[in-house]
GROMACS .gro file of C-alpha atoms in nm:
model
   77
    1ILE     CA    1   6.290   6.944  -3.400
    2GLY     CA    2   6.099   6.893  -3.054
    3LYS     CA    3   5.916   7.195  -3.078
    4VAL     CA    4   5.839   7.107  -3.456
    5LEU     CA    5   5.751   6.742  -3.305
    6LEU     CA    6   5.493   6.899  -3.003
    7GLU     CA    7   5.350   7.161  -3.307
    8VAL     CA    8   5.213   6.901  -3.523
    9GLY     CA    9   5.082   6.692  -3.242
   10LEU     CA   10   5.410   6.451  -3.164
   11ASP     CA   11   5.547   6.387  -2.843
   12PRO     CA   12   5.921   6.354  -2.876
   13ALA     CA   13   5.935   6.094  -2.635
   14SER     CA   14   5.720   5.870  -2.872
   15VAL     CA   15   5.976   5.907  -3.134
   16ARG     CA   16   6.239   5.823  -2.928
   17GLU     CA   17   6.061   5.484  -2.818
   18GLY     CA   18   5.971   5.457  -3.233
   19PHE     CA   19   6.346   5.505  -3.293
   20ALA     CA   20   6.472   5.248  -3.030
   21ASN     CA   21   6.209   5.011  -3.178
   22GLY     CA   22   6.334   5.054  -3.541
   23GLN     CA   23   6.085   5.300  -3.697
   24THR     CA   24   6.152   5.587  -3.855
   25LEU     CA   25   5.983   5.880  -3.782
   26GLY     CA   26   5.737   5.804  -4.104
   27ASP     CA   27   5.619   5.542  -3.908
   28THR     CA   28   5.590   5.712  -3.612
   29ALA     CA   29   5.382   5.982  -3.732
   30GLU     CA   30   5.164   5.725  -3.935
   31ALA     CA   31   5.117   5.553  -3.581
   32ASN     CA   32   4.959   5.850  -3.405
   33GLY     CA   33   4.708   5.931  -3.674
   34ILE     CA   34   4.959   6.239  -3.880
   35SER     CA   35   5.100   6.183  -4.204
   36PRO     CA   36   5.474   6.227  -4.286
   37GLU     CA   37   5.424   6.532  -4.513
   38THR     CA   38   5.307   6.697  -4.242
   39ILE     CA   39   5.624   6.603  -4.021
   40VAL     CA   40   5.825   6.682  -4.351
   41ASP     CA   41   5.698   7.013  -4.379
   42ALA     CA   42   5.697   7.119  -4.082
   43ILE     CA   43   6.063   7.019  -4.028
   44VAL     CA   44   6.155   7.213  -4.426
   45ASP     CA   45   5.936   7.500  -4.240
   46ALA     CA   46   6.127   7.517  -3.943
   47MET     CA   47   6.483   7.479  -4.099
   48THR     CA   48   6.424   7.726  -4.318
   49GLU     CA   49   6.323   7.989  -4.092
   50ARG     CA   50   6.645   7.939  -3.929
   51LEU     CA   51   6.845   7.984  -4.227
   52ASN     CA   52   6.680   8.254  -4.357
   53GLN     CA   53   6.755   8.379  -3.981
   54ALA     CA   54   7.116   8.286  -3.989
   55ILE     CA   55   7.159   8.506  -4.333
   56ALA     CA   56   7.024   8.811  -4.155
   57ASP     CA   57   7.254   8.763  -3.890
   58GLY     CA   58   7.510   8.758  -4.097
   59LYS     CA   59   7.619   8.403  -4.017
   60LEU     CA   60   7.551   8.278  -4.395
   61THR     CA   61   7.549   8.431  -4.703
   62PRO     CA   62   7.240   8.321  -4.952
   63GLU     CA   63   7.468   8.036  -5.141
   64GLU     CA   64   7.547   7.897  -4.805
   65ALA     CA   65   7.199   7.888  -4.681
   66ALA     CA   66   7.075   7.750  -5.084
   67GLU     CA   67   7.316   7.472  -5.030
   68LYS     CA   68   7.224   7.375  -4.647
   69ALA     CA   69   6.853   7.388  -4.758
   70ALA     CA   70   6.866   7.184  -5.083
   71GLY     CA   71   6.923   6.884  -4.851
   72ILE     CA   72   6.601   6.924  -4.597
   73PRO     CA   73   6.347   6.678  -4.686
   74GLU     CA   74   6.525   6.429  -4.751
   75ARG     CA   75   6.699   6.519  -4.395
   76ALA     CA   76   6.388   6.539  -4.252
   77THR     CA   77   6.164   6.173  -4.369
   0.00000   0.00000   0.00000
C-alpha cells in the first residue's frame, strides 16, 4: 500500500499520522488535495494486479481471486 500511496502523491507517514489522529484514508487524501476515489482506484488496481499474478503463479484459482476481489473497493476506503 505504501507504494500505491506514493504513486498518487501521499506520503505514508502522513497517512499513519492521520490514522493516529482518527482520520480515514479518505480524510488524509482530501487534506492533501487528492480525491478519495483516486486512492481507491489505485488500491483496486494494485490489488487486482497482485491477484492476477497469483493466478498466473498457480497460487489462486480464478474463482478464489474473484472472491477476494469482490470486497477490495470497500476495504480500500
